XYZ file of C-alpha atoms in Angstrom:
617
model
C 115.497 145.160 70.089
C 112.991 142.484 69.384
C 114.027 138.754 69.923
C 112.895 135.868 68.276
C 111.105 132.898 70.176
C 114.293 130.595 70.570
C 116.287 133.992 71.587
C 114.100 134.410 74.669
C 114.596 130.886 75.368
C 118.442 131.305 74.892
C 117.955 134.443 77.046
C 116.473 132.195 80.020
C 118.720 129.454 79.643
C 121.562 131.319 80.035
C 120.381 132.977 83.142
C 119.543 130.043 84.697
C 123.357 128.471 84.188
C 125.658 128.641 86.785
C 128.385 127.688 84.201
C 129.378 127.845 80.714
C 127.825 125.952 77.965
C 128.910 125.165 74.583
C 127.040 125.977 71.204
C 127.311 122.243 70.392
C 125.266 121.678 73.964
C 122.822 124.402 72.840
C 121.854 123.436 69.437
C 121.561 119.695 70.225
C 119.136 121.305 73.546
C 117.168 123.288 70.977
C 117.173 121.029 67.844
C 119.057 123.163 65.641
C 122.550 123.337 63.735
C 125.651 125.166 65.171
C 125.286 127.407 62.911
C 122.357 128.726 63.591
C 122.694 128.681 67.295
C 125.522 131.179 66.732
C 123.351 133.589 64.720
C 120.732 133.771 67.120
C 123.624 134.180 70.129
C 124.890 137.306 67.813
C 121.144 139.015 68.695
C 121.407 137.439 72.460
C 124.734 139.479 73.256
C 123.281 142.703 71.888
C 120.030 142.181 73.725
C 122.535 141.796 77.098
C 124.578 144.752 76.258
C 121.976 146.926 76.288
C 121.639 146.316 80.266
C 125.407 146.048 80.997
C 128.610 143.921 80.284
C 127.424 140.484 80.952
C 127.382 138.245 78.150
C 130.811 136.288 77.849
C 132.470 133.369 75.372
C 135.456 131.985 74.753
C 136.419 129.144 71.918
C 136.435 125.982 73.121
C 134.651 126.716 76.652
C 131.600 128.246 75.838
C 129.428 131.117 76.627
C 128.467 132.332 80.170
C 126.604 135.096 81.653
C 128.939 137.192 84.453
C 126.346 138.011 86.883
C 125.578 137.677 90.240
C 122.013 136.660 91.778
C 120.749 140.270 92.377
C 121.703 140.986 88.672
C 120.230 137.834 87.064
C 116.901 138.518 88.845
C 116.905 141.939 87.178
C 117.544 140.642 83.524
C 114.969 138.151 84.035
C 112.501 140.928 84.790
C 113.785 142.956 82.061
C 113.238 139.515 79.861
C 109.937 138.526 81.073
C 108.052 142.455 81.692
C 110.116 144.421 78.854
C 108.933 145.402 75.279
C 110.979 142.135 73.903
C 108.138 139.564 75.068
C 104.795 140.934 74.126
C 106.822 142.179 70.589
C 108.149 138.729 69.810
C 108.564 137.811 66.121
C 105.582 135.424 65.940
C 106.848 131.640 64.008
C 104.372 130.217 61.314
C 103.743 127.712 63.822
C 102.691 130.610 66.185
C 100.499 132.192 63.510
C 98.129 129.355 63.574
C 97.440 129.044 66.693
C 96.473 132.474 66.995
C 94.259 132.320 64.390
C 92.672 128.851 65.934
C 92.552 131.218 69.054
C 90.631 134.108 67.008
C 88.461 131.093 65.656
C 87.271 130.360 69.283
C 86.904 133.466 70.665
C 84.644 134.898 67.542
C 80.543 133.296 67.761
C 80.118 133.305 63.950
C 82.342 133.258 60.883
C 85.563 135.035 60.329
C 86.852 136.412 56.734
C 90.263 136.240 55.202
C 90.309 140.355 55.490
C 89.576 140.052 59.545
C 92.305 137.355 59.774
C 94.839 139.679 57.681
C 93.682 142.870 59.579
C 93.871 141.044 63.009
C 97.309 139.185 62.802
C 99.171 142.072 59.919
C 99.785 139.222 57.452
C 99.000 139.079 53.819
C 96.014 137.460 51.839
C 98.597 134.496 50.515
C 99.856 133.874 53.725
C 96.470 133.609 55.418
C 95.628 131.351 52.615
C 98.604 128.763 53.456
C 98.350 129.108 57.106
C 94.693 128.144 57.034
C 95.586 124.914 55.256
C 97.776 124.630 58.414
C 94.959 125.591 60.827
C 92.619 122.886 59.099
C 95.799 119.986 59.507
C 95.696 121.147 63.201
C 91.909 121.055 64.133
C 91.909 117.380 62.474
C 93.989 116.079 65.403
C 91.173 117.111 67.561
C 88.334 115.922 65.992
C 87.673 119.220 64.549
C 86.550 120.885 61.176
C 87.641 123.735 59.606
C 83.985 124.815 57.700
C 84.245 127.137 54.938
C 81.399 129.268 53.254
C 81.214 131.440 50.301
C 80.807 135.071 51.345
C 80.603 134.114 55.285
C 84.226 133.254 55.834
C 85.364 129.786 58.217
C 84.295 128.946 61.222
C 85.345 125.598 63.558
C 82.867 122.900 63.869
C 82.686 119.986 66.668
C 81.944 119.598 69.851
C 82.459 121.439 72.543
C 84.980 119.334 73.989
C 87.023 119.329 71.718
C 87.343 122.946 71.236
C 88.237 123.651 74.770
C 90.306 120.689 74.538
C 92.235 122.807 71.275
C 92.169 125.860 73.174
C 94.037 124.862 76.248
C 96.334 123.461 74.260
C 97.403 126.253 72.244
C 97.295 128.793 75.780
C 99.718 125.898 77.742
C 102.192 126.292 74.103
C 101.583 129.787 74.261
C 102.878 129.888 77.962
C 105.465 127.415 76.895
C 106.665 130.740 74.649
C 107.371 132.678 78.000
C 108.366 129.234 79.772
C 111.725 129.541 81.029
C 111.575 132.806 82.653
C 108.285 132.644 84.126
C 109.210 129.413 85.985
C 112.667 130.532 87.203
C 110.318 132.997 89.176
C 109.586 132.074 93.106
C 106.158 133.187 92.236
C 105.428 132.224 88.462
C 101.689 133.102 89.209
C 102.394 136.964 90.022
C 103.551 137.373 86.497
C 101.348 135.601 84.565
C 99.141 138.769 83.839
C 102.145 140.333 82.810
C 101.658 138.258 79.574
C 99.905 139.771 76.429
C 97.445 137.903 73.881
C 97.424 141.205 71.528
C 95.794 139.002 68.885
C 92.662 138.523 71.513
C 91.716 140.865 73.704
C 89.005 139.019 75.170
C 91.457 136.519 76.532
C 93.638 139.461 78.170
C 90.807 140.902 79.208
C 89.347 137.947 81.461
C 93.306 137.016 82.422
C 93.383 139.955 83.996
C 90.441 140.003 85.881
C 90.741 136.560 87.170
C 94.249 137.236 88.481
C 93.111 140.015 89.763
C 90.380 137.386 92.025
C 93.269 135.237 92.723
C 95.431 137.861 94.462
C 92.537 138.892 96.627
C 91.907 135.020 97.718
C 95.398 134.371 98.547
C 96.023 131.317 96.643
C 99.154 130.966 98.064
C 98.159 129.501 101.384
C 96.238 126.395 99.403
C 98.972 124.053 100.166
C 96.853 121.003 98.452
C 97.512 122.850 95.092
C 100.814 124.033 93.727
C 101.461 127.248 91.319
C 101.190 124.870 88.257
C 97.896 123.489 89.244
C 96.714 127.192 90.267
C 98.133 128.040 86.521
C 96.130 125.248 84.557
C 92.929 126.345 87.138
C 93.530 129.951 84.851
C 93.640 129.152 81.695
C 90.590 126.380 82.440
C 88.518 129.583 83.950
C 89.486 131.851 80.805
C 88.262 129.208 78.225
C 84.935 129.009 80.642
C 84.034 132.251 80.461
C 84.828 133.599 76.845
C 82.582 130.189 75.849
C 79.866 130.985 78.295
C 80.112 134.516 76.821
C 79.316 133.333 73.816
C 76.331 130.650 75.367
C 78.730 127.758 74.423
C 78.194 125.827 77.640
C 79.369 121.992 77.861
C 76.119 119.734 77.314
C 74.206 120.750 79.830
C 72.537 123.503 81.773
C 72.583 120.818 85.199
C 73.008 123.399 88.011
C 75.922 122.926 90.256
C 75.305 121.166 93.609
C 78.727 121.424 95.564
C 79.347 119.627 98.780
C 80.299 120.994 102.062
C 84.196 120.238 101.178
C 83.842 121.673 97.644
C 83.393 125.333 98.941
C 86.192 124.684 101.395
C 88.574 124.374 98.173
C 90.721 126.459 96.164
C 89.096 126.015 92.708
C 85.389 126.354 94.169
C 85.800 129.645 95.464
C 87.921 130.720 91.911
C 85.128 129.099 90.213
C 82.319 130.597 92.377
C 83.567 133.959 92.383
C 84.555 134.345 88.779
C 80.975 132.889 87.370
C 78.931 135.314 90.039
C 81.268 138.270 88.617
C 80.344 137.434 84.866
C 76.533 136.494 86.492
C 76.601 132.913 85.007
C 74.864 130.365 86.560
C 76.609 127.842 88.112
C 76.932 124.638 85.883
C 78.148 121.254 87.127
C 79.486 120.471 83.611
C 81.767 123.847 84.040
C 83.119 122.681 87.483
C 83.797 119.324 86.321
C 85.505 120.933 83.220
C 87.465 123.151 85.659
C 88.962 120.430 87.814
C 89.908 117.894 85.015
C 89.235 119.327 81.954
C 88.685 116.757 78.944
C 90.943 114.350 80.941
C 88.859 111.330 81.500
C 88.384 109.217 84.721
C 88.907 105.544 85.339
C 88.368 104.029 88.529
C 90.843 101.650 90.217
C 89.662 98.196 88.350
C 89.684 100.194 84.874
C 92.834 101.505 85.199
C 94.712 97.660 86.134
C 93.246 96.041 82.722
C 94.549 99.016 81.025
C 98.045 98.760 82.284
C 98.042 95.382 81.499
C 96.418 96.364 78.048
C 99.168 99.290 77.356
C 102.239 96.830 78.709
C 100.622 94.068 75.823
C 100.947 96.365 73.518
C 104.075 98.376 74.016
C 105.749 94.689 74.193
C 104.233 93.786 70.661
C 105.277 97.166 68.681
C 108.718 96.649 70.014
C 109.375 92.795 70.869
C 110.334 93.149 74.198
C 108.778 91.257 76.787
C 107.744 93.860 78.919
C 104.617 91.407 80.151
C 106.835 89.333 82.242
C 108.094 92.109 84.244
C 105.768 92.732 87.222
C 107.847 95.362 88.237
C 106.398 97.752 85.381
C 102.951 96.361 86.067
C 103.781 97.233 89.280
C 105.266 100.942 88.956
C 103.109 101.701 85.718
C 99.633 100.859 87.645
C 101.015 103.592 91.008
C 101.990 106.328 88.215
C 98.274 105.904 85.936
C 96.258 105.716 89.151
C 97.941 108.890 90.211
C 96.849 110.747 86.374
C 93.844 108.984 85.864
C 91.967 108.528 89.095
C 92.106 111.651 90.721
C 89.418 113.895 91.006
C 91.759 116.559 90.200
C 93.746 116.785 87.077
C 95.312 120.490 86.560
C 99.091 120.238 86.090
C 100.164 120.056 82.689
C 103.590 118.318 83.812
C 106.632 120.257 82.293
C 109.089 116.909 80.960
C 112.553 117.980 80.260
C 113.425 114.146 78.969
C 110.706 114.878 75.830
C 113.476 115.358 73.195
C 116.265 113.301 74.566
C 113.801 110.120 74.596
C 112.129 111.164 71.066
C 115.912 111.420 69.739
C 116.898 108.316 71.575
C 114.537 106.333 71.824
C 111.910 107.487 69.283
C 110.864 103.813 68.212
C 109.689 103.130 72.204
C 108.230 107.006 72.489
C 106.029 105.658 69.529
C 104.767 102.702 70.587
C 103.941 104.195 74.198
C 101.920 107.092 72.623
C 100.136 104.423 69.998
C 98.989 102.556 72.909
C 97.977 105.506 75.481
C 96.677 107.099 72.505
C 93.963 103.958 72.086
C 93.124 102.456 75.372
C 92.975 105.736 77.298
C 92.286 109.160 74.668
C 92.275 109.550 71.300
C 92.678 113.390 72.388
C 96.554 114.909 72.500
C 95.837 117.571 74.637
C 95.233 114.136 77.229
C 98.015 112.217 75.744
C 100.476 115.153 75.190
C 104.797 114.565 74.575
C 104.860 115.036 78.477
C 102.704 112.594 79.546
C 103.999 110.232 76.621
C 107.224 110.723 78.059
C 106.666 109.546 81.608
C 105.223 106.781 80.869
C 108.383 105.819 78.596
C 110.494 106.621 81.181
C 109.131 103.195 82.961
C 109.773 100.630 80.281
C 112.989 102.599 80.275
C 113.454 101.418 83.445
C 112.340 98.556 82.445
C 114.357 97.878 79.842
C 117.744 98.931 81.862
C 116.262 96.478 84.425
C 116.739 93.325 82.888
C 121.102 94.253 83.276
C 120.688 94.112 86.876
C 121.647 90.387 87.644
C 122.396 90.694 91.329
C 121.434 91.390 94.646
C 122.735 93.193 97.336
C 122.665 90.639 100.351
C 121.498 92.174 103.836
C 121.856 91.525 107.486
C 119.276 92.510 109.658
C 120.264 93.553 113.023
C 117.729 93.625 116.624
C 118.426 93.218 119.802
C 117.489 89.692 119.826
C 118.182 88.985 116.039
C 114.414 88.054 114.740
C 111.368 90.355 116.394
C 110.775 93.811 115.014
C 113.514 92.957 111.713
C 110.977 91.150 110.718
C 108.927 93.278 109.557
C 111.754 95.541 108.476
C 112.856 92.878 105.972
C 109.222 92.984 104.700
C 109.052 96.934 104.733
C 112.541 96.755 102.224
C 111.622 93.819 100.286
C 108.494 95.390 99.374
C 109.857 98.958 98.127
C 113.198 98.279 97.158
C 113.941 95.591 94.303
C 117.255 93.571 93.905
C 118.008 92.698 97.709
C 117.586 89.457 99.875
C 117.986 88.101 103.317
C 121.483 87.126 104.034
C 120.389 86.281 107.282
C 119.045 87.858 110.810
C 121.712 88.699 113.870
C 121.679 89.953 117.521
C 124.193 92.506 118.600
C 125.555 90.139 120.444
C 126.640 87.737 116.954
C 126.442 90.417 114.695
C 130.587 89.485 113.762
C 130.186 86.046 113.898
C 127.305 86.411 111.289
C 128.823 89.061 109.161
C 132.350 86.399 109.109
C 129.919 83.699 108.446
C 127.272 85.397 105.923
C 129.520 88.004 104.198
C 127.036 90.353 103.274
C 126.794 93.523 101.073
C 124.846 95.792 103.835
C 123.489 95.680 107.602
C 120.579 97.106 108.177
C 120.299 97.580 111.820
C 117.656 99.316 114.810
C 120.713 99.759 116.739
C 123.739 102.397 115.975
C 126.550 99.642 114.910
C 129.722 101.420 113.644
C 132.164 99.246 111.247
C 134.836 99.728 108.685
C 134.477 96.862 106.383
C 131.145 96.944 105.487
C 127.917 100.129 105.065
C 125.381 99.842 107.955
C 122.058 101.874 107.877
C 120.343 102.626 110.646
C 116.648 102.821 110.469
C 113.014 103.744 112.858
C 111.620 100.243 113.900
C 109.262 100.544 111.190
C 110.971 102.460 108.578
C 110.592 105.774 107.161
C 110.500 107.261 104.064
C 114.178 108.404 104.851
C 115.159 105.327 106.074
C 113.989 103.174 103.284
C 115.885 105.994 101.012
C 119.695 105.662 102.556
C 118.732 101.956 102.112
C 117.772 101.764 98.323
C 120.408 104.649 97.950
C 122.753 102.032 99.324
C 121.560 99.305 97.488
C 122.071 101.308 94.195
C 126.078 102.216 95.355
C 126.575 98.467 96.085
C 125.568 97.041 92.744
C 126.189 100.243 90.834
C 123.266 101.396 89.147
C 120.788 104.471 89.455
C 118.546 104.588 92.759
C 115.987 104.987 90.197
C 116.215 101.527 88.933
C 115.043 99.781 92.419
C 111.878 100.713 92.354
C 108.852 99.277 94.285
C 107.990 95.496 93.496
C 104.865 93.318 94.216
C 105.438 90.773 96.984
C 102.619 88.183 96.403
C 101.684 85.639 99.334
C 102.568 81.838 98.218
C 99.441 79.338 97.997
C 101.397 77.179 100.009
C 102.303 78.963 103.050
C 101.627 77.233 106.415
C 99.446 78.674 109.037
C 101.860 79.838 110.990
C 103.168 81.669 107.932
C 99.948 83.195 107.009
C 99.956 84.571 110.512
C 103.234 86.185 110.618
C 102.257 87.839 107.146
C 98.885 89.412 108.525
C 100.741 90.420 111.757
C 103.525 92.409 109.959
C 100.800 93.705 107.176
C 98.584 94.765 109.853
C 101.472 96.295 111.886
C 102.294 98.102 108.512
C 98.591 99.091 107.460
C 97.386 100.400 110.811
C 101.269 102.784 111.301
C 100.665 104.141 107.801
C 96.579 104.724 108.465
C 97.250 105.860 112.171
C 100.254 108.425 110.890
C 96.962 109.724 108.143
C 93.790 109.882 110.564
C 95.722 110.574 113.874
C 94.093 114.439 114.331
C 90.884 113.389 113.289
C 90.337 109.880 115.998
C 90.154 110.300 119.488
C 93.063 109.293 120.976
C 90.843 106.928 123.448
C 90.116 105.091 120.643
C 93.551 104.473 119.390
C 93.536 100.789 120.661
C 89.974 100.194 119.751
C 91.041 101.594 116.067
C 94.205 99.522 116.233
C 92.490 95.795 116.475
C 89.783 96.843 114.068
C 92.727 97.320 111.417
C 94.240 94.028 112.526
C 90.650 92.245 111.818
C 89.781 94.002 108.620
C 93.548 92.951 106.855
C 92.564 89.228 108.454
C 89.070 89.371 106.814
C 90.375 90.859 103.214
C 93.180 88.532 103.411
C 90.671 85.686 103.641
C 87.984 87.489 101.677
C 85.371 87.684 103.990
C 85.070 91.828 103.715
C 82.158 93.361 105.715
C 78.624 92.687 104.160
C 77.656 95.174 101.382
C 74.631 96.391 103.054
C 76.740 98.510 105.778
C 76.642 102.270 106.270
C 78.324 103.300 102.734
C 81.018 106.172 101.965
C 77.734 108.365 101.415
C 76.435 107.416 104.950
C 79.667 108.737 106.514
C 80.138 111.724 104.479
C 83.322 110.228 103.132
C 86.281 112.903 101.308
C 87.390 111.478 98.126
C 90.781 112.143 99.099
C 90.305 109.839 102.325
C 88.928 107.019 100.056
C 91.630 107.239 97.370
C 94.530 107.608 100.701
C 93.221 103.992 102.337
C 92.757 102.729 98.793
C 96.420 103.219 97.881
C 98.119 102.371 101.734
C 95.647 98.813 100.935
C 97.051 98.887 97.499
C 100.625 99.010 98.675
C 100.271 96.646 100.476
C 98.869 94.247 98.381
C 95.467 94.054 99.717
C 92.483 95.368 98.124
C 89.962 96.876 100.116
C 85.895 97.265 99.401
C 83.960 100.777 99.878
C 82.142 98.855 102.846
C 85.497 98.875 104.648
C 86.796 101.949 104.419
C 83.223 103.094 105.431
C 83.827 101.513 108.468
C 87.721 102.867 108.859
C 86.113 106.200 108.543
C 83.756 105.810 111.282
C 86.480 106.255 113.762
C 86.875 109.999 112.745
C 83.463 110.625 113.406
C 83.190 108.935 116.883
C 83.585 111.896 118.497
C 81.292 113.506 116.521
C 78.384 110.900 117.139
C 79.451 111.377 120.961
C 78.667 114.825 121.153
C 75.580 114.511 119.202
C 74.423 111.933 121.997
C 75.262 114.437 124.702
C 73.112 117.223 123.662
C-alpha cells in the first residue's frame, strides 16, 4: 500500500520506540490534531500487518510496536528499500520543490505541458503551484522569468541556485529522515533513494556512491556520515551545473596543497570531476567544502556576537548584554560554524518545534539578527541553526534563576600547590562555584567543620559520608571536570547544561606576585593542552626545550610583547589550518589571544626533526 509522507515518519518513529506513546504525544510531535493522527495510524497498522502481527494499542496507554531488534531492523528495510518510499503520495509542498528541482536541472525554458507531463498533475494545478514556486525562489534572491511561447526559467546567480538546490535535496532527504538515520550506516542506503522526477540527479547519485564505496569513506575519521552526506549532495549539484557549463564565477584552476589530496573530499572531488572530464575549478572545491556558507575569521566573528547579543536583547528586552557568559558560550559555538574551513553537516535539531511553539517570540528575534549580520540566505541560516543558537539565550535566560554557588574544598597533600591550578581549571569551565577554602589531608575535618562546604574536590582518594568528594588527575580531565560540574548541577539543582564555561578576566590591580602565579598556572595549562595535541609530531628531546618556550610566549602575550611580525609566517612553516585554528582556540580558552607570528613559531617544534635530517644529508 502506498503511505503518505507523515505515515513513513509515523512508521520510523514507532520503530525507533522502545515504549508506548500516546496519540496526544504524536500529534503535538508532528503538529497535527488527534484526529488526524488516528487516521493516518489506521493506514500505519495495515502497512504493519502486511509483514506480521506487530502493531499494538490500547486506550489510555498508547500504541507500541511488539518486536524485537532482529525484527525492527527488517521493517525498517522493508520501510526504507520497499515500493512504499519511492511511491510516496507527493504533498503540494513536495510538488514545488520538484518542479524548482526540474527548473535547475533543465539549461533553457520549461513549458506548462513538460511540467504536467513530468510530475502527472493538471494544467490548473501547475498554474497554482508555480505561484508557489515563484514565493519560494524570492527567499533566495531568485526570479521566476516567464516568456510567451518559451515557458519559465529561474534567473540569479549562481549561488543562489545551488544555494536553492541543496536545500530542497537536504528536505527531500528529510522525507526519508527517520529511517535512514536509525541505520548504522545511513550512507549505504542513500542510493537506495529515488528522484523519479529527475533522472539526472539519480543518475549522478548513483555513480558517486558508487566512487565512495570504492574509496572507503568509512575509515576518514575527521568526517562523519553526515558530513560525507552533505559532501553528496554538494558533488551532485556540481556536476549536473557543470553539465550544463554553469560553473561558479570563475574558470581559476584548482591548486590543492599537499594536505588537500590527503583528504576525504579531495579525492571525492578529484575523482568525480576526472570521471565527468571537468577541469578542476577552485571555485567548485571551495563550493564543495562550505558551500554558500560564508567565512569570518576570529576578530569578525567577536563583533558579531556582540552585534547578534545587542540585538536579540533589543527585540525582546532582556538584557542579554550583561551576561558574559553568552558572549562567552555564543562566541565558542559561531567560531565552530563560521570559521572552519569545512562546513558540511546540515545539523539535524530535534528542539526546532518545541522552541518555535515555546518560545517563538525569542526563535524570531535570533533568526532576525543571524539573518542580518551573518546571511541573508536560509539555506545558511536554516530552523536548525536558528535553533542552536536560541538554545544559548535559553540558557541564558534560565541562568539568571541560579542565585547560588556551590562552595568547594580543595584537597593536596600540602593544602595549596597543584589545587591551585585545579581551582583555576574549575573556575574557568564550570560557572556558579567558589573557593570555600584550600586543606591538607592532614586538616581536611577540621576545615570541612570549620568551612562547611557543598563539595571537596580532592587529588587524593578521601572517602566520607556527609558530604560528595570528586577525585580528579592533577590537572583535570575532561572527565574529571564532568563528575565536577555534574556535581555542581545535583548540589544546586539545575541542568549540567546550565554551568557552562565562563570568562575569567585578570584584575588591573593584581600585584606582581599575582600576575606571576596567573602566568605559571596558564602556562602550566597552555603547554598540557598543546603538549597532549603536538606530542607525536615533537621530538621527545625537545619536550623541555618546547615546554619553556610555551612558558615565555603566555609571559610575552600576557604583557603584549608577541614576537616581531617579520618572523617565519604560517606559510614559511607549511602550517595545517587545523593546527592554527587548534592553538587559536586552547589560547582562546584560555583567555589569551595569540598572533600568526606565534603559532609560527609553536609549529616549528614539529618540524625540528625535519630540519635535522635535512642538515644530515
Amino acid at each position: 500500500m502506498q503511505l503518505s509522507n507523515r505515515q513513513i515518519k509515523l512508521v520510523a518513529q514507532l520503530l525507533m520506540l522502545n515504549n508506548a506513546i500516546t496519540t496526544k504525544t504524536l500529534a503535538e510531535q508532528f503538529s497535527v490534531s488527534v484526529r488526524t493522527i488516528k487516521n493516518d495510524l489506521k493506514g500505519v497498522q495495515e502497512w504493519f500487518a502486511a509483514y506480521g502481527e506487530y502493531y499494538r494499542s490500547k486506550p489510555r496507554i498508547g500504541v507500541w510496536i511488539q518486536a524485537n531488534h532482529e525484527q525492527k531492523n527488517a521493517l525498517k528495510e522493508q520501510l526504507l528499500h520497499g515500493s512504499t518510499i519511492s511511491e510516496h503520495i507527493a504533498t503540494p509542498q513536495e510538488r514545488v520543490e520538484q518542479i524548482i528541482l526540474l527548473f535547475t536541472v533543465t539549461g533553457g525554458f520549461i513549458t506548462t505541458q513538460q511540467i504536467e507531463n513530468k510530475v502527472a498533475i493538471s494544467k490548473n494545478t501547475v498554474i497554482a503551484d508555480l505561484d508557489k514556486v515563484e514565493h519560494y525562489l524570492q527567499q533566495y534572491q531568485l526570479q521566476l522569468e516567464r516568456k510567451n511561447y518559451y515557458g519559465y526559467r529561474i534567473r540569479g546567480s549562481e549561488l543562489n541556485i545551488r544555494s536553492v538546490v541543496e536545500a530542497i535535496l537536504n528536505q527531500a532527504l528529510s522525507y526519508y529522515e527517520s529511517p535512514i538515520l536509525m541505520s548504522s550506516n545511513p550512507l549505504k542506503d542513500i542510493d537506495k533513494i529515488h528522484f523519479q522526477i529527475v533522472p539526472e540527479l539519480q543518475n549522478v547519485l548513483t555513480t558517486i556512491t558508487d566512487e565512495l564505496k570504492t574509496s572507503d569513506y568509512l575509515t576518514a575519521f575527521d568526517f562523519n556520515s553526515d558530513d560525507v552526506m552533505t559532501m553528496v549532495i554538494r558533488m551532485m549539484i556540481s556536476v549536473v551545473r557543470l553539465s550544463m557549463n554553469r560553473p561558479i564565477n570563475s574558470y581559476t584552476p584548482l591548486s590543492p596543497t599537499i594536505e588537500d589530496k590527503a583528504t576525504l573530499p579531495y579525492k571525492l572531488f578529484s575523482s568525480i570531476i576526472q570521471h565527468y572530464d571537468f577541469p578542476m575549478l577552485n571555485d567548485e572545491y571551495d563550493y564543495l567544502l562550505r558551500g554558500v556558507n560564508p567565512r569570518f575569521d576570529d576578530q569578525n566573528i567577536a563583533r558579531l556576537t556582540r552585534q547578534i547579543i545587542k540585538a536579540v536583547g533589543q527585540q525582546t528586552g532582556q538584557a542579554f548584554v550583561q551576561d558574559s557568559q553568552l558572549q562567552v558560550n555564543l562566541f565558542s559555538h559561531l567560531l565552530t560554524k563560521l570559521s572552519n574551513k569545512y562546513k558540511f553537516t546540515n545539523e539535524y535539531n530535534p528542539f526546532v518545534k518545541d522552541l518555535k511553539k515555546r518560545n517563538l517570540h525569542l526563535f524570531e528575534a535570533v533568526h532576525a539578527a543571524l539573518r542580518e549580520y551573518v546571511s541573508s540566505n536560509p539555506a545558511v541560516i536554516n530552523d536548525s541553526f536558528v535553533a542552536f543558537v536560541t538554545l544559548h539565550f535559553l540558557v541564558s535566560m534560565d541562568g539568571k534563576h541560579i542565585t547560588k554557588n556551590a562552595r568547594i574544598i580543595y584537597v593536596c597533600s600540602t593544602g595549596l600547590g597543584v589545587t591551585s591550578l585545579i581551582k583555576k581549571e574549575i573556575e574557568r569551565n564550570i560557572s556558579n562555584v567558589e573557593i570555600a577554602g584550600f586543606a591538607s589531608m592532614n586538616n581536611v575535618g577540621e576545615k570541612i567543620a570549620a568551612l562547611k562546604p557543598d563539595l571537596l574536590v580532592s587529588i587524593f582518594p578521601i572517602t566520607r559520608q556527609d558530604i560528595p568528594v570528586i577525585q580528579v588527575n592533577p590537572l583535570p580531565s575532561p572527565d574529571d571536570l564532568r563528575r565536577i560540574q555534574e556535581a555542581v548541577a545535583q548540589i544546586l539543582d539545575v541542568k549540567p547544561d546550565s554551568l557552562t564555561q565562563v570568562s575569567v578576566g585578570y584584575k588591573g590591580d593584581d600585584t606582581v606576585e599575582d600576575i606571576t602565579h596567573t602566568l605559571l598556572l596558564t602556562g602550566t595549562v597552555i603547554y598540557n593542552e598543546l603538549w597532549r595535541y603536538l606530542r607525536t609530531r615533537i621530538q621527545e628531546s625537545y619536550q623541555e626545550a618546547f615546554m619553556i618556550h610555551i612558558m615565555m610566549a603566555v609571559h610575552r602575550i600576557y604583557f603584549h610583547h608577541s614576537y616581531d611580525a617579520q618572523m617565519a609566517s604560517l606559510k614559511d612553516v607549511k602550517a595545517d589550518a587545523t593546527d592554527v585554528q587548534k592553538i587559536k582556540q586552547i589560547f582562546s580558552h584560555n583567555q589569551l589571544d595569540i598572533s600568526t607570528t606565534e603559532i609560527s613559531a609553536i609549529l616549528q617544534y614539529t618540524r625540528m626533526g625535519e630540519m635535522g635530517n635535512k642538515e644530515d644529508d
